[in-house]
mmCIF file of C-alpha atoms and ligand atoms in Angstrom:
data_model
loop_
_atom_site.group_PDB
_atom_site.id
_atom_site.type_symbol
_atom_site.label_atom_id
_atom_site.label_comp_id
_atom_site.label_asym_id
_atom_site.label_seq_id
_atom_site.Cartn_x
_atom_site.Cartn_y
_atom_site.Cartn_z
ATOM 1 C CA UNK A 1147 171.379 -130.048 75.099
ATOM 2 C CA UNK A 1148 174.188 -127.674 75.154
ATOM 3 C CA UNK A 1149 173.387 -124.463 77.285
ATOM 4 C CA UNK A 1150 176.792 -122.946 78.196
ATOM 5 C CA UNK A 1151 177.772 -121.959 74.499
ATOM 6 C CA UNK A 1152 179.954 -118.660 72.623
ATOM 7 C CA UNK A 1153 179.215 -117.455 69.877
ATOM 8 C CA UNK A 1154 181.821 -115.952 67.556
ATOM 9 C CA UNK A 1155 182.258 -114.445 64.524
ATOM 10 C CA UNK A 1156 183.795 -111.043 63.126
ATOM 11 C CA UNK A 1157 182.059 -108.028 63.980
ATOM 12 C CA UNK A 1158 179.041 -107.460 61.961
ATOM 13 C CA UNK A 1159 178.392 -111.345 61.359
ATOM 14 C CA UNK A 1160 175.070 -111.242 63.015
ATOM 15 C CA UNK A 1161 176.113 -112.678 66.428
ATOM 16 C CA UNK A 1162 173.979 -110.182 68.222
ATOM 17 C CA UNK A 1163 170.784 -111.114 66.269
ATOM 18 C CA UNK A 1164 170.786 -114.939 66.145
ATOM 19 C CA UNK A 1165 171.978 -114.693 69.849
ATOM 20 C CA UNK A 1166 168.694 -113.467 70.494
ATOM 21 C CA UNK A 1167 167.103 -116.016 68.695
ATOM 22 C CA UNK A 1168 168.921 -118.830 69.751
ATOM 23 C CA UNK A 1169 168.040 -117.310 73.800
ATOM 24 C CA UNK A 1170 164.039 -117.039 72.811
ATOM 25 C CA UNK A 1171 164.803 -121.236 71.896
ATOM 26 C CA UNK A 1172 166.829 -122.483 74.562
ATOM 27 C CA UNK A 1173 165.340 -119.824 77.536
ATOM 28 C CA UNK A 1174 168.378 -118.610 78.407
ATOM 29 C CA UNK A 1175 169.877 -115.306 78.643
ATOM 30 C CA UNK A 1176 172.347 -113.862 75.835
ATOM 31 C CA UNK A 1177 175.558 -112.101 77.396
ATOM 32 C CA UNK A 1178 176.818 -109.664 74.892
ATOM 33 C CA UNK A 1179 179.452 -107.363 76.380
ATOM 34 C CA UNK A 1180 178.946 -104.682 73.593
ATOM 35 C CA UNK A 1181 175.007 -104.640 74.740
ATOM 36 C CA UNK A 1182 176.258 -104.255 78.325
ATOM 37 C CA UNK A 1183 178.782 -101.561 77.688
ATOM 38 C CA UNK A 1184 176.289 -99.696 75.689
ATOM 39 C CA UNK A 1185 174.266 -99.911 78.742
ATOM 40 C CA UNK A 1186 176.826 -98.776 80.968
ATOM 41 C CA UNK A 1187 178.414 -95.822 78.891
ATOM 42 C CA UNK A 1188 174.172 -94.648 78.346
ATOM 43 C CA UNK A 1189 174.120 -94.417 82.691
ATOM 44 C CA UNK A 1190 177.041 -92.865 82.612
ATOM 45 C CA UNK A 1191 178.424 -95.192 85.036
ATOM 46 C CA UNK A 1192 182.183 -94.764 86.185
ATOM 47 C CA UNK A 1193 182.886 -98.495 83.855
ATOM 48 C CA UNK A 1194 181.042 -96.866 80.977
ATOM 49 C CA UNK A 1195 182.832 -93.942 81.044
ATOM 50 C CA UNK A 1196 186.199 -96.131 80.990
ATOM 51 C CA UNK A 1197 184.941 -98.248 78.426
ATOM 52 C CA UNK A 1198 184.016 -95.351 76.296
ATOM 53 C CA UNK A 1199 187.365 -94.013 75.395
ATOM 54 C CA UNK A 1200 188.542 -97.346 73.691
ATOM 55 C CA UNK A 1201 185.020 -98.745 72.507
ATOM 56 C CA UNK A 1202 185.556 -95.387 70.133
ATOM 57 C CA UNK A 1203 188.766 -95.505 68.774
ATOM 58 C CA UNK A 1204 187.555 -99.418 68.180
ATOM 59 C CA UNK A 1205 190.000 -100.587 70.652
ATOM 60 C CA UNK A 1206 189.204 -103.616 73.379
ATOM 61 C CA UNK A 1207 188.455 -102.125 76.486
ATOM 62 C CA UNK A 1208 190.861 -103.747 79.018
ATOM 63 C CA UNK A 1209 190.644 -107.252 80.536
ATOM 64 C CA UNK A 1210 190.365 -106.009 84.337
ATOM 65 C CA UNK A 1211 186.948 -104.173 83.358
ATOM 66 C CA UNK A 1212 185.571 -106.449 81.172
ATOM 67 C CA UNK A 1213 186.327 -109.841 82.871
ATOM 68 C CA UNK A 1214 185.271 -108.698 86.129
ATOM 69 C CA UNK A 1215 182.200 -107.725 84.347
ATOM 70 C CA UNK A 1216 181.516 -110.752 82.883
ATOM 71 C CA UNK A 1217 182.132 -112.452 86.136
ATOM 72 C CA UNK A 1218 179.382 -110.378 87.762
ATOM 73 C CA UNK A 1219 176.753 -110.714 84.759
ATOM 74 C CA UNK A 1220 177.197 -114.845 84.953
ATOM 75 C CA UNK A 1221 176.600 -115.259 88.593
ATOM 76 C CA UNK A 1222 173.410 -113.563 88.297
ATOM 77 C CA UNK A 1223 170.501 -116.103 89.222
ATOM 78 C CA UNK A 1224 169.118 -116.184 85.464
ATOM 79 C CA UNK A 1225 172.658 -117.374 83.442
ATOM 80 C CA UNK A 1226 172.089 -120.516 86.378
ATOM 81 C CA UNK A 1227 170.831 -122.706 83.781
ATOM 82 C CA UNK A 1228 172.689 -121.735 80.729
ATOM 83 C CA UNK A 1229 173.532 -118.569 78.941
ATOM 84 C CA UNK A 1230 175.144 -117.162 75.115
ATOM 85 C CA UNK A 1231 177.894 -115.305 75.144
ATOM 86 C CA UNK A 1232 178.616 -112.685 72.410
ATOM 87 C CA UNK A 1233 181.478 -110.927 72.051
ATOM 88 C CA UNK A 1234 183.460 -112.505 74.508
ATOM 89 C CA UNK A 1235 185.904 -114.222 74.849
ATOM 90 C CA UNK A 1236 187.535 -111.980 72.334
ATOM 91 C CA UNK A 1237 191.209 -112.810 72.925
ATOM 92 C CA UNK A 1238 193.059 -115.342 74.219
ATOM 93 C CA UNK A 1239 193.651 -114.726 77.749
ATOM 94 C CA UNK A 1240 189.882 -114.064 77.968
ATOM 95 C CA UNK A 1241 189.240 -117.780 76.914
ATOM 96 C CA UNK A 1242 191.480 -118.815 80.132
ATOM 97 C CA UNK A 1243 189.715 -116.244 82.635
ATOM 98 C CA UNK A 1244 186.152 -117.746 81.362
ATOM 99 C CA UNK A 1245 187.237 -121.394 81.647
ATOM 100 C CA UNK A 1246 188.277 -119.941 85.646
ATOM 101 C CA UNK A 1247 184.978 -118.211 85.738
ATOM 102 C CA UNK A 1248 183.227 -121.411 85.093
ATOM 103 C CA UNK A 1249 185.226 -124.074 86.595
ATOM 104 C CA UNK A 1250 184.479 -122.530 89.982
ATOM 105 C CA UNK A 1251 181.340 -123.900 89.952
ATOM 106 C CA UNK A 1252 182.572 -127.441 88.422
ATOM 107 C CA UNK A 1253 180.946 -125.906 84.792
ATOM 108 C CA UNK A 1254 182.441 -125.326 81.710
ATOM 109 C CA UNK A 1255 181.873 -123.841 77.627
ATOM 110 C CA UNK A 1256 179.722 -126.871 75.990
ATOM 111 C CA UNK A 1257 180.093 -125.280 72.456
ATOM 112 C CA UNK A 1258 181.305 -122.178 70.345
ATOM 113 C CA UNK A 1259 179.436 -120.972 67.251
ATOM 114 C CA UNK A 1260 181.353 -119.577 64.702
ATOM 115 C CA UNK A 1261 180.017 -117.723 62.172
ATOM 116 C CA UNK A 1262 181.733 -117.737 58.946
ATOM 117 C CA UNK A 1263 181.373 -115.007 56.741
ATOM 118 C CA UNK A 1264 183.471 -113.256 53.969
ATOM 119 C CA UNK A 1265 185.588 -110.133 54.730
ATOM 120 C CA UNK A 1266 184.577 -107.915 51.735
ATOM 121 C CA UNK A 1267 180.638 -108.085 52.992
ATOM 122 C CA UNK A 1268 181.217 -107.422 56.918
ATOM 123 C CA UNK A 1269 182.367 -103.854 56.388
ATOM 124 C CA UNK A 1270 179.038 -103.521 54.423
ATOM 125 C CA UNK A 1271 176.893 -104.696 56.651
ATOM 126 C CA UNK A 1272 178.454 -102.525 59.564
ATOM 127 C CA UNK A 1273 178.189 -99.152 57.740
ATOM 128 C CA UNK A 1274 174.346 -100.254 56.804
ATOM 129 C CA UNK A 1275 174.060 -100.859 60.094
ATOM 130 C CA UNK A 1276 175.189 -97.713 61.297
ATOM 131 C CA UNK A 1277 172.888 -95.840 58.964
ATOM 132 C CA UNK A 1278 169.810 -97.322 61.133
ATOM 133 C CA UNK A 1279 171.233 -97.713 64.241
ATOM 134 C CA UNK A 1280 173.932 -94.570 64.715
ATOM 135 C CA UNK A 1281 176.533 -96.347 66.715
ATOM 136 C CA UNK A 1282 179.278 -94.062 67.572
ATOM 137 C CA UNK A 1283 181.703 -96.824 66.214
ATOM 138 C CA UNK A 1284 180.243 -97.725 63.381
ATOM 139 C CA UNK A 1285 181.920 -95.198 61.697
ATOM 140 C CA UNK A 1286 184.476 -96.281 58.707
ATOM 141 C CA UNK A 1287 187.692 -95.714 60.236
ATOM 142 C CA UNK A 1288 186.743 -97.196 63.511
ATOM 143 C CA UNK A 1289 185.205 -99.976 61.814
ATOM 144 C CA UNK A 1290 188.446 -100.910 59.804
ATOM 145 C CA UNK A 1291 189.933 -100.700 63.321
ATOM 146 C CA UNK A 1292 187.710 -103.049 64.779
ATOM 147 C CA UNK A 1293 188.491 -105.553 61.918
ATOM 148 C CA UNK A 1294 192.118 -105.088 62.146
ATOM 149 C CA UNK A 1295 191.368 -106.030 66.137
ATOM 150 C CA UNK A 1296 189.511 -108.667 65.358
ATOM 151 C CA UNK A 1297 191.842 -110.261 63.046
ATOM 152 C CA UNK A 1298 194.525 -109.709 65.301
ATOM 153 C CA UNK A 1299 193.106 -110.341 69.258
ATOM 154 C CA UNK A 1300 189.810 -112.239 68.262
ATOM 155 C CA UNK A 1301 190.440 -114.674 65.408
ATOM 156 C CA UNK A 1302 192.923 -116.751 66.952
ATOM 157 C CA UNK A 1303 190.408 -117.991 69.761
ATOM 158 C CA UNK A 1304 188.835 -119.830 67.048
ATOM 159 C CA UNK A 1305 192.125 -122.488 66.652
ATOM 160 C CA UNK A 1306 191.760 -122.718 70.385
ATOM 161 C CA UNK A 1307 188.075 -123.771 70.353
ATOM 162 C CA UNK A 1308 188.923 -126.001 67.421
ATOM 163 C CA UNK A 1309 191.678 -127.786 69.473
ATOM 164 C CA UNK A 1310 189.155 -128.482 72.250
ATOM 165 C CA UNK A 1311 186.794 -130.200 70.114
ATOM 166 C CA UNK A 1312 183.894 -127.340 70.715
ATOM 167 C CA UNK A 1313 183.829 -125.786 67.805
ATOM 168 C CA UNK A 1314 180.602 -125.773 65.617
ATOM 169 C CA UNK A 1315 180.792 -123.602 62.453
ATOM 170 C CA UNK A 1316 178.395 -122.122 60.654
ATOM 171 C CA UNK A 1317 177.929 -120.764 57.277
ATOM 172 C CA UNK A 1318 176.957 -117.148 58.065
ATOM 173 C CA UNK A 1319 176.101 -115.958 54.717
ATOM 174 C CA UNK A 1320 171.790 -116.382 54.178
ATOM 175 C CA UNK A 1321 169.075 -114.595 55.636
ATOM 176 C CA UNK A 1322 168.342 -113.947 59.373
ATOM 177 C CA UNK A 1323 166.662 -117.465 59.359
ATOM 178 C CA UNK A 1324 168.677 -119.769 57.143
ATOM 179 C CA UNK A 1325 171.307 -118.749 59.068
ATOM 180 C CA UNK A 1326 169.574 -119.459 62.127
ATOM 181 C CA UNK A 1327 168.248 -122.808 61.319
ATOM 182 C CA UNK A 1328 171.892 -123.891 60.379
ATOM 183 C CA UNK A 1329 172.421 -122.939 64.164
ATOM 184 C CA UNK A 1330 169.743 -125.298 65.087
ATOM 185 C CA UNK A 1331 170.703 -128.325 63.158
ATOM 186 C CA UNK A 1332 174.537 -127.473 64.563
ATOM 187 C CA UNK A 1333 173.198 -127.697 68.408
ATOM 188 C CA UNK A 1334 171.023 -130.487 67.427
ATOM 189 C CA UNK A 1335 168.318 -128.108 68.411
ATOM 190 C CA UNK A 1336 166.285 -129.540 65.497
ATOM 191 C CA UNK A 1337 167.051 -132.373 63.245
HETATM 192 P P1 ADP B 811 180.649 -105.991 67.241
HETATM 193 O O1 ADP B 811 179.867 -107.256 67.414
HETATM 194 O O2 ADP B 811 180.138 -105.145 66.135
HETATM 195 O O3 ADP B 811 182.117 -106.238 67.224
HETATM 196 P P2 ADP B 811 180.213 -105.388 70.018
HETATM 197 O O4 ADP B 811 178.914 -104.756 70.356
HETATM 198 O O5 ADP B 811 180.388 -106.834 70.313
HETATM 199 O O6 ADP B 811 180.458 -105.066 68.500
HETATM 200 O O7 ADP B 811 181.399 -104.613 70.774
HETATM 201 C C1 ADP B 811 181.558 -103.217 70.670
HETATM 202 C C2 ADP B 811 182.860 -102.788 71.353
HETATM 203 O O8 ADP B 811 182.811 -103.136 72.756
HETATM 204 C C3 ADP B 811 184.134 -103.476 70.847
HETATM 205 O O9 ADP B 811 184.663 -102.848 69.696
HETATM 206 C C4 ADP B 811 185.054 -103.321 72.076
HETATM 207 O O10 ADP B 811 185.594 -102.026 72.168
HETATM 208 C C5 ADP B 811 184.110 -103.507 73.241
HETATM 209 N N1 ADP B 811 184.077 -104.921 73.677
HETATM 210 C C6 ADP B 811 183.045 -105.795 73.514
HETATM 211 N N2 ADP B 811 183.352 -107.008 74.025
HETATM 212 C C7 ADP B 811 184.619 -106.915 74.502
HETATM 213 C C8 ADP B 811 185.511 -107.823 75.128
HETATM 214 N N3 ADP B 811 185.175 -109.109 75.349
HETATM 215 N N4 ADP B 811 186.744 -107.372 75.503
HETATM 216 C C9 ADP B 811 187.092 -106.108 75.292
HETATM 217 N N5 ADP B 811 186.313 -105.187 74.687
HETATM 218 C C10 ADP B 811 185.089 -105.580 74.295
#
């Protein structure tokens, strides 16, 4: 079974959902950076107050805070056996720093979901989503930022995944649990 596994997709795809999902199957924890810099900015720690500024404008926050963040969060005792990461790697160089990450301890990415979904419904979903949950950057402008960053930083990591054999994609469009059980069959979860 495939425990070390990324999940991508554009913003608003519902990585953040079936990661949750996919960690109540497997028992292992979901990494999402936006979760944890949410967390951070809400203590007002001095990282969430960095990553505030460019979280807002829809920018990346820089690699120096958010790899060395991720490097802390997966050599806590609970990602020993596995974890899901969401919403990183989300550019190139962040791919390499992740494959360092892991190699250290002789491990490496088993899989990357990618969830495929059509442009015109993700901004959509995001300013739906904003109406219930009030994200700062859920706002229009900042969303068509976020796409634009996505398209531009994120996307290509997909061709790199491909190359490597480890990608599994996914039709994204369905409800929360077609989608889900397409995630299932793709891990071999379920038949
Ligand atoms: P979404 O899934 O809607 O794109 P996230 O919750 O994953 O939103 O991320 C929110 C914001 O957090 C991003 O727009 C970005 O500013 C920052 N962020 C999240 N992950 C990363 C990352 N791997 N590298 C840099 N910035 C990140």
């Amino acid at each position: 079974m495939k425990r070390r596994l990324v999940l991508l997709g554009p913003p608003g795809s519902g990585k953040g959902t079936q990661g949750e999902l996919l960690s109540a199957d497997l028992g292992i924890p979901t990494v999402s950076t936006g979760a944890l810099f949410r967390d951070q900015m809400a203590r007002g720690t001095a990282l969430g107050v960095e990553a505030q500024t460019y979280i807002a404008q829809g920018h990346l926050v820089p690699d120096r805070v958010t790899n060395a963040m991720v490097q802390s969060r997966l050599g806590s005792a609970d990602a020993v056996q596995g974890f899901i990461l969401d919403g990183y790697p989300r550019n190139v160089p962040q791919v390499g720093v992740l494959e360092e990450i892991l190699a250290t301890q002789g491990l490496a990415i088993e899989g990357a979901v990618s969830l495929e979904l059509p442009e015109d419904l993700i901004v959509g979903r995001l300013l739906k989503r904003a109406s219930i949950e009030g994200r700062a950057d859920d706002t229009e402008p900042v969303i068509r930022e976020r796409l634009a960053v996505y398209h531009r930083e994120t996307e290509p990591i997909i061709d790199v995944y491909r190359s490597r054999g480890l990608l599994l994609p996914v039709d994204g469009l369905g409800t929360v649990s077609e989608v889900a059980d397409r995630i299932r069959r793709v891990l071999e979860i379920v038949a």
